Coordinates of N, CA, C and O in Angstrom, one line a residue:
X1 N 21.5 -10.6 80.3 CA 20.5 -9.6 80.4 C 20.0 -9.3 78.9 O 20.8 -9.1 78.1
X2 N 18.7 -9.4 78.7 CA 18.2 -9.3 77.3 C 17.9 -7.8 77.1 O 17.9 -7.0 77.9
X3 N 17.5 -7.5 75.8 CA 17.2 -6.2 75.3 C 16.0 -5.6 76.1 O 16.0 -4.4 76.4
X4 N 15.0 -6.4 76.4 CA 13.8 -5.9 77.1 C 14.2 -5.4 78.4 O 13.6 -4.4 78.9
X5 N 15.1 -6.1 79.1 CA 15.5 -5.6 80.5 C 16.3 -4.3 80.4 O 16.1 -3.4 81.2
X6 N 17.1 -4.2 79.4 CA 17.9 -3.0 79.2 C 17.0 -1.8 78.9 O 17.2 -0.7 79.5
X7 N 16.1 -2.0 78.0 CA 15.1 -1.0 77.7 C 14.3 -0.6 78.9 O 14.1 0.6 79.2
X8 N 13.8 -1.6 79.7 CA 13.1 -1.3 80.9 C 13.9 -0.5 81.9 O 13.4 0.4 82.5
X9 N 15.1 -0.9 82.0 CA 16.0 -0.2 83.0 C 16.2 1.3 82.6 O 16.2 2.2 83.4
X10 N 16.4 1.5 81.3 CA 16.6 2.9 80.8 C 15.3 3.7 81.0 O 15.4 4.9 81.5
X11 N 14.2 3.1 80.7 CA 12.9 3.8 80.9 C 12.7 4.1 82.4 O 12.2 5.1 82.8
X12 N 13.0 3.1 83.2 CA 12.8 3.3 84.7 C 13.7 4.4 85.2 O 13.2 5.2 86.0
X13 N 14.9 4.5 84.7 CA 15.8 5.5 85.2 C 15.3 6.9 84.8 O 15.2 7.8 85.6
X14 N 15.0 7.0 83.5 CA 14.5 8.3 83.0 C 13.1 8.7 83.7 O 12.9 9.9 84.1
X15 N 12.3 7.7 83.8 CA 11.0 8.0 84.4 C 11.1 8.4 85.8 O 10.3 9.3 86.3
X16 N 12.0 7.8 86.6 CA 12.1 8.1 88.0 C 12.7 9.5 88.2 O 12.2 10.2 89.0
X17 N 13.6 9.9 87.4 CA 14.2 11.2 87.5 C 13.2 12.3 87.1 O 13.0 13.3 87.7
X18 N 12.3 12.0 86.1 CA 11.3 12.9 85.7 C 10.2 13.0 86.7 O 9.6 14.1 87.0
X19 N 9.8 11.9 87.3 CA 8.7 11.8 88.2 C 9.0 12.3 89.6 O 8.1 12.8 90.3
X20 N 10.3 12.2 90.1 CA 10.6 12.5 91.4 C 10.2 13.9 91.9 O 9.5 14.1 92.9
X21 N 10.5 15.0 91.1 CA 10.0 16.3 91.6 C 8.5 16.5 91.6 O 8.0 17.2 92.4
X22 N 7.8 15.8 90.7 CA 6.4 15.9 90.6 C 5.8 15.2 91.8 O 4.8 15.7 92.5
X23 N 6.3 14.0 92.2 CA 5.8 13.3 93.4 C 6.1 14.1 94.7 O 5.2 14.2 95.5
X24 N 7.3 14.7 94.8 CA 7.7 15.5 96.0 C 6.7 16.7 96.1 O 6.2 17.0 97.2
X25 N 6.4 17.3 95.0 CA 5.5 18.5 95.0 C 4.1 18.0 95.3 O 3.4 18.7 96.1
X26 N 3.7 16.9 94.8 CA 2.3 16.4 95.1 C 2.2 16.1 96.5 O 1.1 16.2 97.1
X27 N 3.2 15.7 97.2 CA 3.2 15.4 98.6 C 3.0 16.7 99.5 O 2.7 16.6 100.6
X28 N 3.4 17.8 98.9 CA 3.2 19.1 99.6 C 4.6 19.8 99.9 O 4.6 20.8 100.5
X29 N 5.7 19.3 99.4 CA 7.0 19.9 99.5 C 7.2 20.8 98.3 O 7.5 20.3 97.2
X30 N 6.9 22.1 98.5 CA 6.9 23.0 97.3 C 8.0 24.1 97.5 O 8.6 24.2 98.6
X31 N 8.2 24.8 96.4 CA 9.2 25.9 96.4 C 8.8 27.0 97.4 O 9.7 27.6 98.0
X32 N 7.6 27.1 97.7 CA 7.1 28.1 98.7 C 7.1 27.6 100.1 O 6.6 28.3 101.0
X33 N 7.5 26.4 100.3 CA 7.4 25.8 101.7 C 6.5 24.6 101.7 O 6.0 24.2 100.7
X34 N 6.2 24.1 102.9 CA 5.3 22.9 103.0 C 3.9 23.4 103.0 O 3.5 24.3 103.7
X35 N 3.1 22.8 102.1 CA 1.7 23.1 101.9 C 0.9 22.7 103.0 O 1.0 21.6 103.5
X36 N 0.0 23.6 103.5 CA -0.9 23.3 104.6 C -1.9 22.2 104.2 O -2.4 22.1 103.1
X37 N -2.1 21.3 105.2 CA -3.1 20.2 105.0 C -2.6 19.1 104.1 O -3.3 18.2 103.7
X38 N -1.3 19.1 103.8 CA -0.7 18.1 102.9 C -0.1 16.9 103.7 O 0.1 17.0 104.9
X39 N 0.3 15.9 102.9 CA 1.1 14.8 103.5 C 2.4 15.4 104.1 O 2.8 14.9 105.2
X40 N 3.0 16.3 103.4 CA 4.2 16.9 103.9 C 4.0 17.6 105.3 O 4.8 17.5 106.2
X41 N 2.9 18.3 105.4 CA 2.6 19.0 106.7 C 2.4 17.9 107.8 O 2.8 18.1 109.0
X42 N 1.7 16.8 107.5 CA 1.6 15.7 108.5 C 3.0 15.2 108.9 O 3.2 14.9 110.0
X43 N 3.8 14.9 107.9 CA 5.2 14.4 108.1 C 6.0 15.4 109.0 O 6.6 15.0 109.9
X44 N 5.9 16.7 108.7 CA 6.6 17.7 109.5 C 6.1 17.7 110.9 O 6.9 17.8 111.9
X45 N 4.8 17.7 111.1 CA 4.2 17.7 112.4 C 4.6 16.5 113.2 O 5.0 16.6 114.4
X46 N 4.6 15.3 112.6 CA 5.0 14.1 113.2 C 6.4 14.1 113.6 O 6.8 13.7 114.7
X47 N 7.3 14.5 112.7 CA 8.7 14.6 113.0 C 9.0 15.6 114.1 O 9.9 15.3 115.0
X48 N 8.4 16.7 114.1 CA 8.6 17.7 115.1 C 8.2 17.2 116.5 O 8.8 17.4 117.5
X49 N 7.0 16.6 116.5 CA 6.5 16.0 117.8 C 7.5 14.9 118.3 O 7.8 14.9 119.5
X50 N 8.0 14.1 117.4 CA 8.9 13.0 117.8 C 10.2 13.5 118.3 O 10.9 12.9 119.1
X51 N 10.6 14.7 117.8 CA 11.9 15.2 118.1 C 11.9 16.4 119.1 O 12.8 17.2 119.2
X52 N 10.8 16.5 119.8 CA 10.7 17.6 120.9 C 10.5 19.0 120.3 O 10.9 19.9 120.9
X53 N 9.9 19.1 119.2 CA 9.5 20.4 118.6 C 10.3 20.8 117.4 O 9.9 21.9 116.8
X54 N 11.3 20.1 117.0 CA 12.1 20.6 115.8 C 12.2 19.4 114.8 O 11.9 18.3 115.1
X55 N 12.5 19.8 113.6 CA 12.7 18.8 112.5 C 14.2 18.6 112.4 O 15.0 19.6 112.4
X56 N 14.6 17.4 112.4 CA 16.1 17.0 112.3 C 16.7 17.5 111.0 O 16.1 17.1 109.9
X57 N 17.8 18.2 111.0 CA 18.5 18.5 109.8 C 19.0 17.2 109.2 O 19.6 16.4 109.9
X58 N 18.8 17.1 107.9 CA 19.3 15.9 107.2 C 18.3 14.8 107.3 O 18.5 13.7 106.7
X59 N 17.2 15.0 108.0 CA 16.1 13.9 108.0 C 15.3 13.9 106.8 O 15.4 14.8 105.9
X60 N 14.3 13.0 106.7 CA 13.5 12.8 105.5 C 12.7 14.1 105.2 O 12.7 14.5 104.0
X61 N 12.1 14.7 106.2 CA 11.3 16.0 105.9 C 12.2 17.1 105.4 O 11.9 17.7 104.4
X62 N 13.4 17.3 106.0 CA 14.3 18.3 105.5 C 14.8 18.0 104.1 O 14.9 19.0 103.3
X63 N 15.2 16.8 103.8 CA 15.7 16.5 102.5 C 14.6 16.6 101.5 O 14.8 17.2 100.4
X64 N 13.4 16.2 101.8 CA 12.3 16.3 100.8 C 11.9 17.8 100.6 O 11.6 18.2 99.5
X65 N 12.0 18.6 101.6 CA 11.7 20.0 101.5 C 12.8 20.7 100.6 O 12.5 21.5 99.8
X66 N 14.0 20.3 100.8 CA 15.1 20.8 100.0 C 14.8 20.4 98.5 O 15.0 21.3 97.6
X67 N 14.4 19.2 98.2 CA 14.1 18.8 96.8 C 12.9 19.6 96.3 O 13.0 20.0 95.2
X68 N 11.9 19.8 97.1 CA 10.8 20.6 96.7 C 11.1 22.0 96.4 O 10.6 22.6 95.5
X69 N 12.0 22.6 97.2 CA 12.4 24.0 97.0 C 13.4 24.2 95.8 O 13.2 25.1 95.1
X70 N 14.4 23.3 95.7 CA 15.5 23.6 94.8 C 15.6 22.5 93.7 O 16.4 22.6 92.8
X71 N 14.9 21.4 93.8 CA 15.0 20.3 92.8 C 16.1 19.3 93.3 O 16.7 19.5 94.3
X72 N 16.2 18.3 92.5 CA 17.2 17.3 92.8 C 18.6 17.7 92.4 O 18.8 18.3 91.3
X73 N 19.6 17.5 93.2 CA 21.0 17.8 92.9 C 21.4 16.7 91.9 O 20.7 15.7 91.6
X74 N 22.6 16.9 91.3 CA 23.1 15.9 90.4 C 23.3 14.6 91.1 O 22.9 13.5 90.5
X75 N 23.8 14.6 92.3 CA 23.9 13.3 93.0 C 22.5 12.7 93.3 O 22.4 11.5 93.2
X76 N 21.6 13.5 93.6 CA 20.2 13.0 93.9 C 19.6 12.4 92.6 O 18.9 11.4 92.7
X77 N 19.9 13.0 91.5 CA 19.4 12.5 90.2 C 20.0 11.1 89.9 O 19.3 10.2 89.4
X78 N 21.3 11.0 90.2 CA 22.0 9.7 90.0 C 21.3 8.6 90.9 O 21.0 7.5 90.5
X79 N 21.1 8.9 92.2 CA 20.5 8.0 93.1 C 19.1 7.6 92.6 O 18.8 6.4 92.6
X80 N 18.3 8.6 92.2 CA 16.9 8.3 91.8 C 17.0 7.4 90.5 O 16.2 6.5 90.3
X81 N 17.9 7.8 89.6 CA 18.0 7.0 88.3 C 18.4 5.6 88.5 O 17.8 4.7 87.9
X82 N 19.4 5.4 89.4 CA 19.8 4.0 89.7 C 18.7 3.2 90.3 O 18.5 2.0 90.0
X83 N 18.0 3.8 91.2 CA 16.9 3.1 91.9 C 15.8 2.8 90.9 O 15.3 1.7 90.9
X84 N 15.4 3.8 90.1 CA 14.4 3.5 89.1 C 14.8 2.4 88.1 O 14.0 1.6 87.7
X85 N 16.1 2.4 87.7 CA 16.6 1.4 86.8 C 16.5 0.0 87.4 O 16.1 -1.0 86.8
X86 N 16.9 0.0 88.7 CA 17.0 -1.3 89.4 C 15.6 -1.9 89.6 O 15.3 -3.1 89.3
X87 N 14.6 -1.0 90.0 CA 13.2 -1.5 90.2 C 12.6 -1.9 88.8 O 12.0 -3.0 88.7
X88 N 12.8 -1.1 87.8 CA 12.2 -1.5 86.5 C 12.9 -2.8 85.9 O 12.2 -3.6 85.4
X89 N 14.2 -2.9 86.1 CA 14.9 -4.1 85.6 C 14.4 -5.4 86.4 O 14.2 -6.4 85.8
X90 N 14.2 -5.2 87.7 CA 13.7 -6.4 88.5 C 12.3 -6.7 88.1 O 12.0 -7.9 87.9
X91 N 11.5 -5.8 87.9 CA 10.1 -6.0 87.6 C 10.0 -6.7 86.2 O 9.3 -7.7 86.0
X92 N 10.8 -6.2 85.2 CA 10.7 -6.7 83.9 C 11.3 -8.1 83.9 O 10.7 -9.0 83.2
X93 N 12.3 -8.4 84.6 CA 12.9 -9.7 84.7 C 12.0 -10.7 85.3 O 11.8 -11.8 84.8
X94 N 11.3 -10.3 86.4 CA 10.4 -11.2 87.1 C 9.2 -11.5 86.2 O 8.7 -12.6 86.1
X95 N 8.6 -10.4 85.5 CA 7.4 -10.6 84.7 C 7.8 -11.5 83.4 O 7.0 -12.3 83.0
X96 N 9.0 -11.3 82.9 CA 9.3 -12.1 81.7 C 9.6 -13.5 82.1 O 9.2 -14.4 81.3
X97 N 10.1 -13.8 83.3 CA 10.3 -15.2 83.7 C 9.0 -15.8 84.0 O 8.8 -17.0 83.8
X98 N 8.0 -15.0 84.5 CA 6.7 -15.6 84.8 C 6.0 -15.9 83.4 O 5.3 -16.9 83.3
X99 N 6.2 -15.0 82.4 CA 5.5 -15.3 81.1 C 6.1 -16.5 80.5 O 5.4 -17.3 79.8
X100 N 7.4 -16.7 80.6 CA 8.1 -17.9 80.1 C 7.6 -19.2 80.7 O 7.4 -20.2 80.1
X101 N 7.3 -19.1 82.0 CA 6.8 -20.3 82.8 C 5.4 -20.6 82.3 O 5.1 -21.8 82.2
X102 N 4.6 -19.6 82.1 CA 3.2 -19.9 81.7 C 3.1 -20.4 80.2 O 2.1 -21.0 79.9
X103 N 4.1 -20.0 79.4 CA 4.0 -20.4 78.0 C 4.4 -21.8 77.7 O 4.7 -22.7 78.2

């Protein structure tokens, strides 16, 4: 693994942890609840319809609303950081190998 990949993975990890709450909020999962007319409200409506009128505890809507209301837990930050690092490392590795092939 070269320095560029390591730097990309670090940036991906930090960027993912910083961006996750912003993305969740932009979807409509807020501290005040699910925003009307948002993607979150559509997700909640769809989940409730599919489950006979209720939202499943521990399901995607419930977890995202928890993050929107209280933020990411330490474990959640680790999961998001590892995912961000993996994606950034993979993208950097693929793009650098493509550049080497073209040169």
